Every structure is written in C-alpha cells, then in structure tokens.
PDB file of C-alpha atoms and ligand atoms in Angstrom:
ATOM      1  CA  MET R   1     -24.779 -49.596 -29.635  1.00  0.00           C
ATOM      2  CA  SER R   2     -22.496 -51.464 -27.282  1.00  0.00           C
ATOM      3  CA  ILE R   3     -18.718 -51.470 -27.710  1.00  0.00           C
ATOM      4  CA  ARG R   4     -18.999 -55.013 -28.932  1.00  0.00           C
ATOM      5  CA  ASP R   5     -21.438 -53.865 -31.650  1.00  0.00           C
ATOM      6  CA  ASN R   6     -19.078 -50.987 -32.576  1.00  0.00           C
ATOM      7  CA  LEU R   7     -16.173 -53.387 -32.900  1.00  0.00           C
ATOM      8  CA  ASN R   8     -18.227 -55.728 -35.120  1.00  0.00           C
ATOM      9  CA  GLU R   9     -19.521 -52.820 -37.229  1.00  0.00           C
ATOM     10  CA  ILE R  10     -16.067 -51.378 -37.829  1.00  0.00           C
ATOM     11  CA  THR R  11     -14.498 -54.731 -38.505  1.00  0.00           C
ATOM     12  CA  GLY R  12     -17.245 -55.354 -41.084  1.00  0.00           C
ATOM     13  CA  ARG R  13     -16.646 -51.973 -42.750  1.00  0.00           C
ATOM     14  CA  ILE R  14     -12.919 -52.598 -42.857  1.00  0.00           C
ATOM     15  CA  ALA R  15     -13.526 -55.974 -44.523  1.00  0.00           C
ATOM     16  CA  ARG R  16     -15.874 -54.516 -47.126  1.00  0.00           C
ATOM     17  CA  SER R  17     -13.542 -51.657 -47.913  1.00  0.00           C
ATOM     18  CA  ALA R  18     -10.607 -54.079 -48.248  1.00  0.00           C
ATOM     19  CA  GLU R  19     -12.551 -56.432 -50.527  1.00  0.00           C
ATOM     20  CA  LYS R  20     -13.666 -53.504 -52.683  1.00  0.00           C
ATOM     21  CA  ALA R  21      -9.994 -52.545 -53.117  1.00  0.00           C
ATOM     22  CA  GLY R  22      -9.024 -56.130 -53.949  1.00  0.00           C
ATOM     23  CA  ARG R  23      -7.246 -56.607 -50.646  1.00  0.00           C
ATOM     24  CA  ASN R  24      -7.392 -59.371 -48.069  1.00  0.00           C
ATOM     25  CA  PRO R  25      -9.385 -58.112 -45.036  1.00  0.00           C
ATOM     26  CA  GLN R  26      -6.993 -60.100 -42.816  1.00  0.00           C
ATOM     27  CA  ASP R  27      -4.248 -57.699 -43.805  1.00  0.00           C
ATOM     28  CA  VAL R  28      -5.909 -54.828 -41.947  1.00  0.00           C
ATOM     29  CA  ARG R  29      -5.879 -54.606 -38.192  1.00  0.00           C
ATOM     30  CA  LEU R  30      -7.933 -52.411 -35.974  1.00  0.00           C
ATOM     31  CA  VAL R  31      -6.027 -50.505 -33.296  1.00  0.00           C
ATOM     32  CA  ALA R  32      -8.660 -49.451 -30.747  1.00  0.00           C
ATOM     33  CA  VAL R  33      -7.494 -46.096 -29.419  1.00  0.00           C
ATOM     34  CA  SER R  34      -8.243 -46.212 -25.704  1.00  0.00           C
ATOM     35  CA  LYS R  35      -6.743 -42.885 -24.579  1.00  0.00           C
ATOM     36  CA  VAL R  36      -8.916 -40.929 -22.086  1.00  0.00           C
ATOM     37  CA  GLN R  37     -11.583 -43.662 -22.093  1.00  0.00           C
ATOM     38  CA  PRO R  38     -12.995 -44.820 -18.707  1.00  0.00           C
ATOM     39  CA  GLU R  39     -12.114 -48.283 -17.475  1.00  0.00           C
ATOM     40  CA  GLU R  40     -15.623 -49.724 -17.893  1.00  0.00           C
ATOM     41  CA  ARG R  41     -15.372 -49.156 -21.640  1.00  0.00           C
ATOM     42  CA  ILE R  42     -11.961 -50.794 -21.788  1.00  0.00           C
ATOM     43  CA  ILE R  43     -13.325 -53.807 -19.901  1.00  0.00           C
ATOM     44  CA  GLU R  44     -16.187 -54.069 -22.414  1.00  0.00           C
ATOM     45  CA  ALA R  45     -13.730 -54.127 -25.310  1.00  0.00           C
ATOM     46  CA  LEU R  46     -11.571 -56.676 -23.582  1.00  0.00           C
ATOM     47  CA  GLU R  47     -14.555 -58.880 -22.851  1.00  0.00           C
ATOM     48  CA  ALA R  48     -15.590 -58.576 -26.487  1.00  0.00           C
ATOM     49  CA  GLY R  49     -12.220 -60.186 -27.242  1.00  0.00           C
ATOM     50  CA  HIS R  50     -10.373 -57.181 -28.649  1.00  0.00           C
ATOM     51  CA  ARG R  51      -6.656 -57.266 -27.897  1.00  0.00           C
ATOM     52  CA  LEU R  52      -4.995 -54.505 -29.929  1.00  0.00           C
ATOM     53  CA  TYR R  53      -4.968 -50.986 -28.447  1.00  0.00           C
ATOM     54  CA  GLY R  54      -3.344 -47.643 -29.092  1.00  0.00           C
ATOM     55  CA  GLU R  55      -2.345 -44.940 -26.578  1.00  0.00           C
ATOM     56  CA  ASN R  56      -0.820 -41.546 -27.098  1.00  0.00           C
ATOM     57  CA  ARG R  57       0.639 -40.875 -23.654  1.00  0.00           C
ATOM     58  CA  VAL R  58       3.126 -43.090 -21.842  1.00  0.00           C
ATOM     59  CA  GLN R  59       2.101 -42.329 -18.283  1.00  0.00           C
ATOM     60  CA  GLU R  60      -1.596 -42.641 -18.957  1.00  0.00           C
ATOM     61  CA  ALA R  61      -1.033 -45.910 -20.738  1.00  0.00           C
ATOM     62  CA  GLN R  62       0.965 -47.285 -17.800  1.00  0.00           C
ATOM     63  CA  MET R  63      -1.992 -46.588 -15.494  1.00  0.00           C
ATOM     64  CA  ARG R  64      -4.586 -47.977 -17.871  1.00  0.00           C
ATOM     65  CA  TRP R  65      -2.760 -51.141 -18.863  1.00  0.00           C
ATOM     66  CA  SER R  66      -0.065 -51.985 -16.280  1.00  0.00           C
ATOM     67  CA  GLU R  67      -1.278 -50.655 -12.949  1.00  0.00           C
ATOM     68  CA  SER R  68      -4.832 -51.825 -13.679  1.00  0.00           C
ATOM     69  CA  GLY R  69      -3.528 -55.378 -14.015  1.00  0.00           C
ATOM     70  CA  PHE R  70      -4.867 -55.820 -17.609  1.00  0.00           C
ATOM     71  CA  ARG R  71      -1.376 -56.405 -18.916  1.00  0.00           C
ATOM     72  CA  ASP R  72      -1.035 -59.486 -16.664  1.00  0.00           C
ATOM     73  CA  GLN R  73      -4.632 -60.555 -16.986  1.00  0.00           C
ATOM     74  CA  TYR R  74      -4.501 -60.516 -20.831  1.00  0.00           C
ATOM     75  CA  PRO R  75      -1.110 -61.782 -21.912  1.00  0.00           C
ATOM     76  CA  ASP R  76      -2.077 -61.617 -25.573  1.00  0.00           C
ATOM     77  CA  LEU R  77      -2.588 -57.843 -25.466  1.00  0.00           C
ATOM     78  CA  THR R  78      -0.746 -55.693 -28.011  1.00  0.00           C
ATOM     79  CA  LEU R  79      -0.167 -52.038 -27.249  1.00  0.00           C
ATOM     80  CA  HIS R  80       0.879 -49.430 -29.835  1.00  0.00           C
ATOM     81  CA  LEU R  81       2.259 -46.020 -28.879  1.00  0.00           C
ATOM     82  CA  ILE R  82       0.664 -43.600 -31.348  1.00  0.00           C
ATOM     83  CA  GLY R  83       1.523 -40.249 -29.686  1.00  0.00           C
ATOM     84  CA  PRO R  84       4.678 -38.126 -29.582  1.00  0.00           C
ATOM     85  CA  LEU R  85       7.434 -39.623 -27.466  1.00  0.00           C
ATOM     86  CA  GLN R  86       9.839 -37.545 -25.373  1.00  0.00           C
ATOM     87  CA  THR R  87      13.231 -39.054 -24.825  1.00  0.00           C
ATOM     88  CA  ASN R  88      12.864 -38.974 -21.069  1.00  0.00           C
ATOM     89  CA  LYS R  89       9.879 -41.306 -21.394  1.00  0.00           C
ATOM     90  CA  VAL R  90      11.636 -43.797 -23.679  1.00  0.00           C
ATOM     91  CA  LYS R  91      12.527 -46.203 -20.867  1.00  0.00           C
ATOM     92  CA  ASP R  92       8.923 -46.551 -19.736  1.00  0.00           C
ATOM     93  CA  ALA R  93       7.667 -46.690 -23.334  1.00  0.00           C
ATOM     94  CA  VAL R  94       9.981 -49.523 -24.249  1.00  0.00           C
ATOM     95  CA  SER R  95       9.013 -51.586 -21.262  1.00  0.00           C
ATOM     96  CA  LEU R  96       5.240 -51.084 -21.728  1.00  0.00           C
ATOM     97  CA  PHE R  97       4.542 -50.940 -25.442  1.00  0.00           C
ATOM     98  CA  ASP R  98       4.874 -53.616 -28.180  1.00  0.00           C
ATOM     99  CA  VAL R  99       5.048 -51.278 -31.145  1.00  0.00           C
ATOM    100  CA  ILE R 100       6.237 -47.640 -31.385  1.00  0.00           C
ATOM    101  CA  GLU R 101       4.481 -45.810 -34.208  1.00  0.00           C
ATOM    102  CA  THR R 102       5.963 -42.375 -33.773  1.00  0.00           C
ATOM    103  CA  VAL R 103       9.689 -42.400 -34.444  1.00  0.00           C
ATOM    104  CA  ASP R 104      10.357 -39.013 -36.019  1.00  0.00           C
ATOM    105  CA  ARG R 105      13.796 -37.644 -35.127  1.00  0.00           C
ATOM    106  CA  GLU R 106      17.389 -38.771 -34.794  1.00  0.00           C
ATOM    107  CA  LYS R 107      17.702 -38.231 -31.068  1.00  0.00           C
ATOM    108  CA  LEU R 108      14.634 -40.328 -30.405  1.00  0.00           C
ATOM    109  CA  ALA R 109      15.720 -43.083 -32.773  1.00  0.00           C
ATOM    110  CA  LYS R 110      19.136 -43.331 -31.011  1.00  0.00           C
ATOM    111  CA  THR R 111      17.599 -43.259 -27.547  1.00  0.00           C
ATOM    112  CA  LEU R 112      15.047 -45.932 -28.484  1.00  0.00           C
ATOM    113  CA  ALA R 113      17.706 -48.183 -29.932  1.00  0.00           C
ATOM    114  CA  LYS R 114      19.904 -47.878 -26.808  1.00  0.00           C
ATOM    115  CA  GLU R 115      17.004 -48.582 -24.481  1.00  0.00           C
ATOM    116  CA  MET R 116      15.761 -51.551 -26.490  1.00  0.00           C
ATOM    117  CA  GLU R 117      19.198 -53.060 -26.321  1.00  0.00           C
ATOM    118  CA  LYS R 118      19.352 -52.463 -22.580  1.00  0.00           C
ATOM    119  CA  GLN R 119      15.964 -54.129 -22.021  1.00  0.00           C
ATOM    120  CA  SER R 120      16.506 -56.769 -24.673  1.00  0.00           C
ATOM    121  CA  ARG R 121      13.243 -55.744 -26.296  1.00  0.00           C
ATOM    122  CA  SER R 122      13.460 -55.216 -29.993  1.00  0.00           C
ATOM    123  CA  LEU R 123      10.170 -53.488 -30.781  1.00  0.00           C
ATOM    124  CA  PRO R 124       8.833 -53.058 -34.287  1.00  0.00           C
ATOM    125  CA  CYS R 125       8.632 -49.334 -35.106  1.00  0.00           C
ATOM    126  CA  PHE R 126       6.941 -47.024 -37.571  1.00  0.00           C
ATOM    127  CA  ILE R 127       8.301 -43.709 -38.791  1.00  0.00           C
ATOM    128  CA  GLN R 128       5.772 -40.908 -38.438  1.00  0.00           C
ATOM    129  CA  VAL R 129       5.661 -38.762 -41.543  1.00  0.00           C
ATOM    130  CA  ASN R 130       4.319 -35.192 -41.489  1.00  0.00           C
ATOM    131  CA  THR R 131       2.668 -35.608 -44.868  1.00  0.00           C
ATOM    132  CA  GLY R 132       0.936 -32.215 -44.644  1.00  0.00           C
ATOM    133  CA  GLU R 133       4.190 -30.456 -43.706  1.00  0.00           C
ATOM    134  CA  GLU R 134       2.404 -28.760 -40.806  1.00  0.00           C
ATOM    135  CA  GLU R 135       4.675 -26.697 -38.600  1.00  0.00           C
ATOM    136  CA  GLN R 136       3.202 -27.727 -35.258  1.00  0.00           C
ATOM    137  CA  LYS R 137       2.786 -31.382 -36.117  1.00  0.00           C
ATOM    138  CA  ALA R 138       5.145 -34.244 -35.189  1.00  0.00           C
ATOM    139  CA  GLY R 139       6.662 -36.390 -37.915  1.00  0.00           C
ATOM    140  CA  ILE R 140       9.575 -36.313 -40.293  1.00  0.00           C
ATOM    141  CA  LEU R 141       9.159 -34.206 -43.455  1.00  0.00           C
ATOM    142  CA  PRO R 142       8.686 -36.281 -46.615  1.00  0.00           C
ATOM    143  CA  SER R 143      11.839 -34.796 -48.147  1.00  0.00           C
ATOM    144  CA  ALA R 144      13.919 -36.024 -45.211  1.00  0.00           C
ATOM    145  CA  LEU R 145      12.324 -39.460 -44.963  1.00  0.00           C
ATOM    146  CA  SER R 146      14.676 -41.686 -46.920  1.00  0.00           C
ATOM    147  CA  GLU R 147      17.752 -40.349 -45.163  1.00  0.00           C
ATOM    148  CA  PHE R 148      16.068 -40.686 -41.816  1.00  0.00           C
ATOM    149  CA  TYR R 149      14.994 -44.236 -42.643  1.00  0.00           C
ATOM    150  CA  GLU R 150      18.598 -45.141 -43.446  1.00  0.00           C
ATOM    151  CA  PHE R 151      19.715 -43.548 -40.187  1.00  0.00           C
ATOM    152  CA  CYS R 152      17.174 -45.563 -38.172  1.00  0.00           C
ATOM    153  CA  VAL R 153      18.085 -48.856 -39.813  1.00  0.00           C
ATOM    154  CA  GLN R 154      21.809 -48.565 -40.522  1.00  0.00           C
ATOM    155  CA  GLU R 155      23.039 -46.386 -37.661  1.00  0.00           C
ATOM    156  CA  CYS R 156      20.589 -47.420 -34.910  1.00  0.00           C
ATOM    157  CA  GLY R 157      19.558 -50.906 -36.000  1.00  0.00           C
ATOM    158  CA  LEU R 158      15.893 -50.164 -35.371  1.00  0.00           C
ATOM    159  CA  ASN R 159      13.343 -52.569 -36.782  1.00  0.00           C
ATOM    160  CA  ILE R 160      11.322 -50.153 -38.937  1.00  0.00           C
ATOM    161  CA  ILE R 161       8.334 -51.961 -40.328  1.00  0.00           C
ATOM    162  CA  GLY R 162       6.253 -49.131 -41.791  1.00  0.00           C
ATOM    163  CA  LEU R 163       5.067 -45.539 -41.911  1.00  0.00           C
ATOM    164  CA  MET R 164       2.401 -43.695 -39.997  1.00  0.00           C
ATOM    165  CA  CYS R 165       0.650 -40.367 -40.665  1.00  0.00           C
ATOM    166  CA  ILE R 166      -2.009 -38.047 -39.302  1.00  0.00           C
ATOM    167  CA  PRO R 167      -3.349 -35.939 -42.161  1.00  0.00           C
ATOM    168  CA  PRO R 168      -4.140 -32.236 -41.608  1.00  0.00           C
ATOM    169  CA  VAL R 169      -7.728 -31.797 -40.428  1.00  0.00           C
ATOM    170  CA  ASP R 170      -8.724 -29.596 -43.358  1.00  0.00           C
ATOM    171  CA  ASP R 171      -7.322 -31.680 -46.179  1.00  0.00           C
ATOM    172  CA  PRO R 172      -8.972 -34.560 -47.979  1.00  0.00           C
ATOM    173  CA  PRO R 173      -7.325 -37.463 -46.140  1.00  0.00           C
ATOM    174  CA  ALA R 174      -7.213 -39.748 -49.229  1.00  0.00           C
ATOM    175  CA  LEU R 175      -4.458 -37.612 -50.768  1.00  0.00           C
ATOM    176  CA  HIS R 176      -2.281 -38.152 -47.706  1.00  0.00           C
ATOM    177  CA  PHE R 177      -3.026 -41.878 -47.550  1.00  0.00           C
ATOM    178  CA  ALA R 178      -2.072 -42.334 -51.172  1.00  0.00           C
ATOM    179  CA  PHE R 179       1.070 -40.291 -50.631  1.00  0.00           C
ATOM    180  CA  LEU R 180       2.110 -42.286 -47.549  1.00  0.00           C
ATOM    181  CA  LYS R 181       1.556 -45.505 -49.496  1.00  0.00           C
ATOM    182  CA  LYS R 182       3.824 -44.221 -52.253  1.00  0.00           C
ATOM    183  CA  LEU R 183       6.543 -43.310 -49.774  1.00  0.00           C
ATOM    184  CA  ALA R 184       6.360 -46.736 -48.140  1.00  0.00           C
ATOM    185  CA  ASP R 185       6.525 -48.513 -51.465  1.00  0.00           C
ATOM    186  CA  LYS R 186       9.653 -46.531 -52.382  1.00  0.00           C
ATOM    187  CA  LEU R 187      11.377 -47.778 -49.213  1.00  0.00           C
ATOM    188  CA  GLY R 188      10.015 -51.298 -49.554  1.00  0.00           C
ATOM    189  CA  LEU R 189       8.052 -51.000 -46.293  1.00  0.00           C
ATOM    190  CA  LYS R 190       4.903 -53.102 -45.934  1.00  0.00           C
ATOM    191  CA  GLU R 191       3.045 -51.620 -42.989  1.00  0.00           C
ATOM    192  CA  LEU R 192       0.957 -48.473 -43.047  1.00  0.00           C
ATOM    193  CA  SER R 193      -0.716 -46.979 -39.985  1.00  0.00           C
ATOM    194  CA  MET R 194      -3.321 -44.513 -41.224  1.00  0.00           C
ATOM    195  CA  GLY R 195      -6.997 -43.695 -40.846  1.00  0.00           C
ATOM    196  CA  MET R 196      -9.051 -42.725 -37.805  1.00  0.00           C
ATOM    197  CA  SER R 197     -12.769 -42.795 -36.948  1.00  0.00           C
ATOM    198  CA  SER R 198     -13.815 -40.441 -39.715  1.00  0.00           C
ATOM    199  CA  ASP R 199     -11.708 -41.853 -42.562  1.00  0.00           C
ATOM    200  CA  TYR R 200     -10.529 -45.373 -41.851  1.00  0.00           C
ATOM    201  CA  GLU R 201     -12.448 -46.857 -44.819  1.00  0.00           C
ATOM    202  CA  TRP R 202     -10.552 -44.498 -47.113  1.00  0.00           C
ATOM    203  CA  ALA R 203      -7.299 -45.500 -45.479  1.00  0.00           C
ATOM    204  CA  VAL R 204      -8.055 -49.167 -46.043  1.00  0.00           C
ATOM    205  CA  ALA R 205      -8.834 -48.462 -49.702  1.00  0.00           C
ATOM    206  CA  HIS R 206      -5.364 -46.886 -49.993  1.00  0.00           C
ATOM    207  CA  GLY R 207      -3.470 -49.723 -48.331  1.00  0.00           C
ATOM    208  CA  ALA R 208      -3.608 -49.198 -44.545  1.00  0.00           C
ATOM    209  CA  SER R 209      -2.528 -52.255 -42.613  1.00  0.00           C
ATOM    210  CA  TYR R 210      -3.401 -50.663 -39.304  1.00  0.00           C
ATOM    211  CA  VAL R 211      -6.258 -48.202 -38.698  1.00  0.00           C
ATOM    212  CA  ARG R 212      -6.424 -46.273 -35.428  1.00  0.00           C
ATOM    213  CA  VAL R 213     -10.018 -45.837 -34.293  1.00  0.00           C
ATOM    214  CA  GLY R 214     -10.948 -44.303 -30.952  1.00  0.00           C
ATOM    215  CA  THR R 215     -14.326 -42.567 -30.982  1.00  0.00           C
ATOM    216  CA  GLY R 216     -15.841 -45.079 -33.361  1.00  0.00           C
ATOM    217  CA  VAL R 217     -15.059 -47.917 -30.964  1.00  0.00           C
ATOM    218  CA  PHE R 218     -15.556 -46.366 -27.546  1.00  0.00           C
ATOM    219  CA  GLY R 219     -17.690 -43.321 -28.128  1.00  0.00           C
ATOM    220  CA  ALA R 220     -16.676 -39.681 -27.550  1.00  0.00           C
ATOM    221  CA  ARG R 221     -13.796 -38.931 -25.206  1.00  0.00           C
ATOM    222  CA  ASP R 222     -14.736 -36.891 -22.119  1.00  0.00           C
ATOM    223  CA  TYR R 223     -11.881 -34.453 -21.456  1.00  0.00           C
ATOM    224  CA  SER R 224     -13.771 -32.604 -18.686  1.00  0.00           C
TER     225      SER R 224
HETATM  226  C1  LIG H   1      -6.739 -40.064 -30.777  1.00  0.00           C
HETATM  227  C2  LIG H   1      -6.026 -40.590 -31.975  1.00  0.00           C
HETATM  228  C3  LIG H   1      -6.686 -41.419 -32.858  1.00  0.00           C
HETATM  229  C4  LIG H   1      -8.148 -41.803 -32.762  1.00  0.00           C
HETATM  230  O1  LIG H   1      -8.996 -40.713 -33.124  1.00  0.00           O
HETATM  231  P1  LIG H   1     -10.545 -40.919 -33.292  1.00  0.00           P
HETATM  232  O2  LIG H   1     -10.955 -39.777 -34.138  1.00  0.00           O
HETATM  233  O3  LIG H   1     -11.160 -40.924 -31.927  1.00  0.00           O
HETATM  234  O4  LIG H   1     -10.759 -42.226 -33.970  1.00  0.00           O
HETATM  235  C5  LIG H   1      -5.952 -41.918 -33.916  1.00  0.00           C
HETATM  236  N1  LIG H   1      -4.621 -41.616 -34.075  1.00  0.00           N
HETATM  237  C6  LIG H   1      -3.972 -40.861 -33.206  1.00  0.00           C
HETATM  238  C7  LIG H   1      -2.514 -40.550 -33.429  1.00  0.00           C
HETATM  239  C8  LIG H   1      -4.636 -40.300 -32.101  1.00  0.00           C
HETATM  240  O5  LIG H   1      -3.942 -39.505 -31.247  1.00  0.00           O
END
C-alpha cells in the first residue's frame, strides 16, 4: 500500500467510526505523525495532499519542516508538537509549530505564554493529562487538572483548546479515552487529541477530534 492508500484507508475508517458513534466525520482530523520518517515518505504524504503533521522533537521537526523548505513550499501546513517540551526549546517550538499539545507544568505554561507574546504568536494549546498516573510519563495528574487549567488560562493567558493523553501500553485504551472526554467536558473544552495507530477508531468512538497516527500512515519507523 502506498502512503496515499494508507491515508485514504485511515480517513475512511475514521469516518465510519465517527458515523457509528453518531458524530460528524468532519469533526475528526488526522495528525500524521512524521517523526523519524525518511523524507521520501513525507513527500509522498505531501503530494497526496495531506497537510496536518505531528512531531515529538523540536530540533528534528525544524530539520524536517523548516530546513527542508517544506514550510515555505506548503504554506497551508499545520504542525502539532506532540512530544515533551523542555523550556529551553520553547522559543524554537513557538516559532515552528502551530499547535502545542503537551502543556503539562506551570513553568512550561509560563515560559510558553511569555514567548508567544514576544513572537506575537498565540498558539492554540492542549493540556497533556497523565490519565494512567504513570510515574515516568509526562502529563498533569487528573487530580491537579482543573487547578492547572485555571493557571494556564487565568495566570498565563494561554489559549487552551483541549486535552491530550497517551494511555499506558498495557491498559485498554478505551477507558482512558472515555476518562479524558469526561475531564474535557467538565472544563468545557471541545478538543480531544487521543488515539494512535492501534486504537484511533476507539478514540473516535469516544470523542477524539484529533487522532495521531504515525505507523499506520507511513509504515514502521526505522530507529537504526
Ligand atoms: C509516535 C507518537 C504517535 C504515533 O504512534 P503510532 O503508533 O506510530 O501511530 C502518537 N502520539 C505520540 C505522542 C507519539 O509520540
């Protein structure tokens, strides 16, 4: 299957899952996760017309999207940061990305807000929630979420549009998707970034507005 075929297949699956759940398929967008993928696969996806991509590392994303010239060549590109963000990378992240999905601590929220003001770029953000309460995983704990949300909005003036999660590998993901949806509803947040290659149809059934699919779009990542 070509990358164009993969994109069509996944888009079709998203639409069917949305319809089954009584949702409008247009309300779900596919973030093609391009991290680690070689340039020829990126070009295939771009030539197939796909314009929404996710990256988890700032420096790698700068090379893939800025230095390659794709950013200039495709002005309608949208780039989401979906990986952990260190405060010393905030400046580069704010200038490259269109959406930050991984706001998860006060220092980062403050630094992002300051940098966005400096660059006059008010990026929509998601709060990452550690729904599985895993020690080594990024994300704010569910019990601290509403206070953190208030901090981001009231103290920092960030434009928080939704919540994002990465469920623990060994748990049924649907539980986490349903939980994240409940947390978002409580805060009146509309956008939900959840679901990856193995479980995005479940995520759509539970209200995802963005699914983040890497392997399913591009094939396996080669870390060698
Ligand atoms: C890599 C990554 C994905 C995509 O994973 P696949 O299993 O390849 O679809 C999704 N979300 C995040 C946060 C990632 O780091």
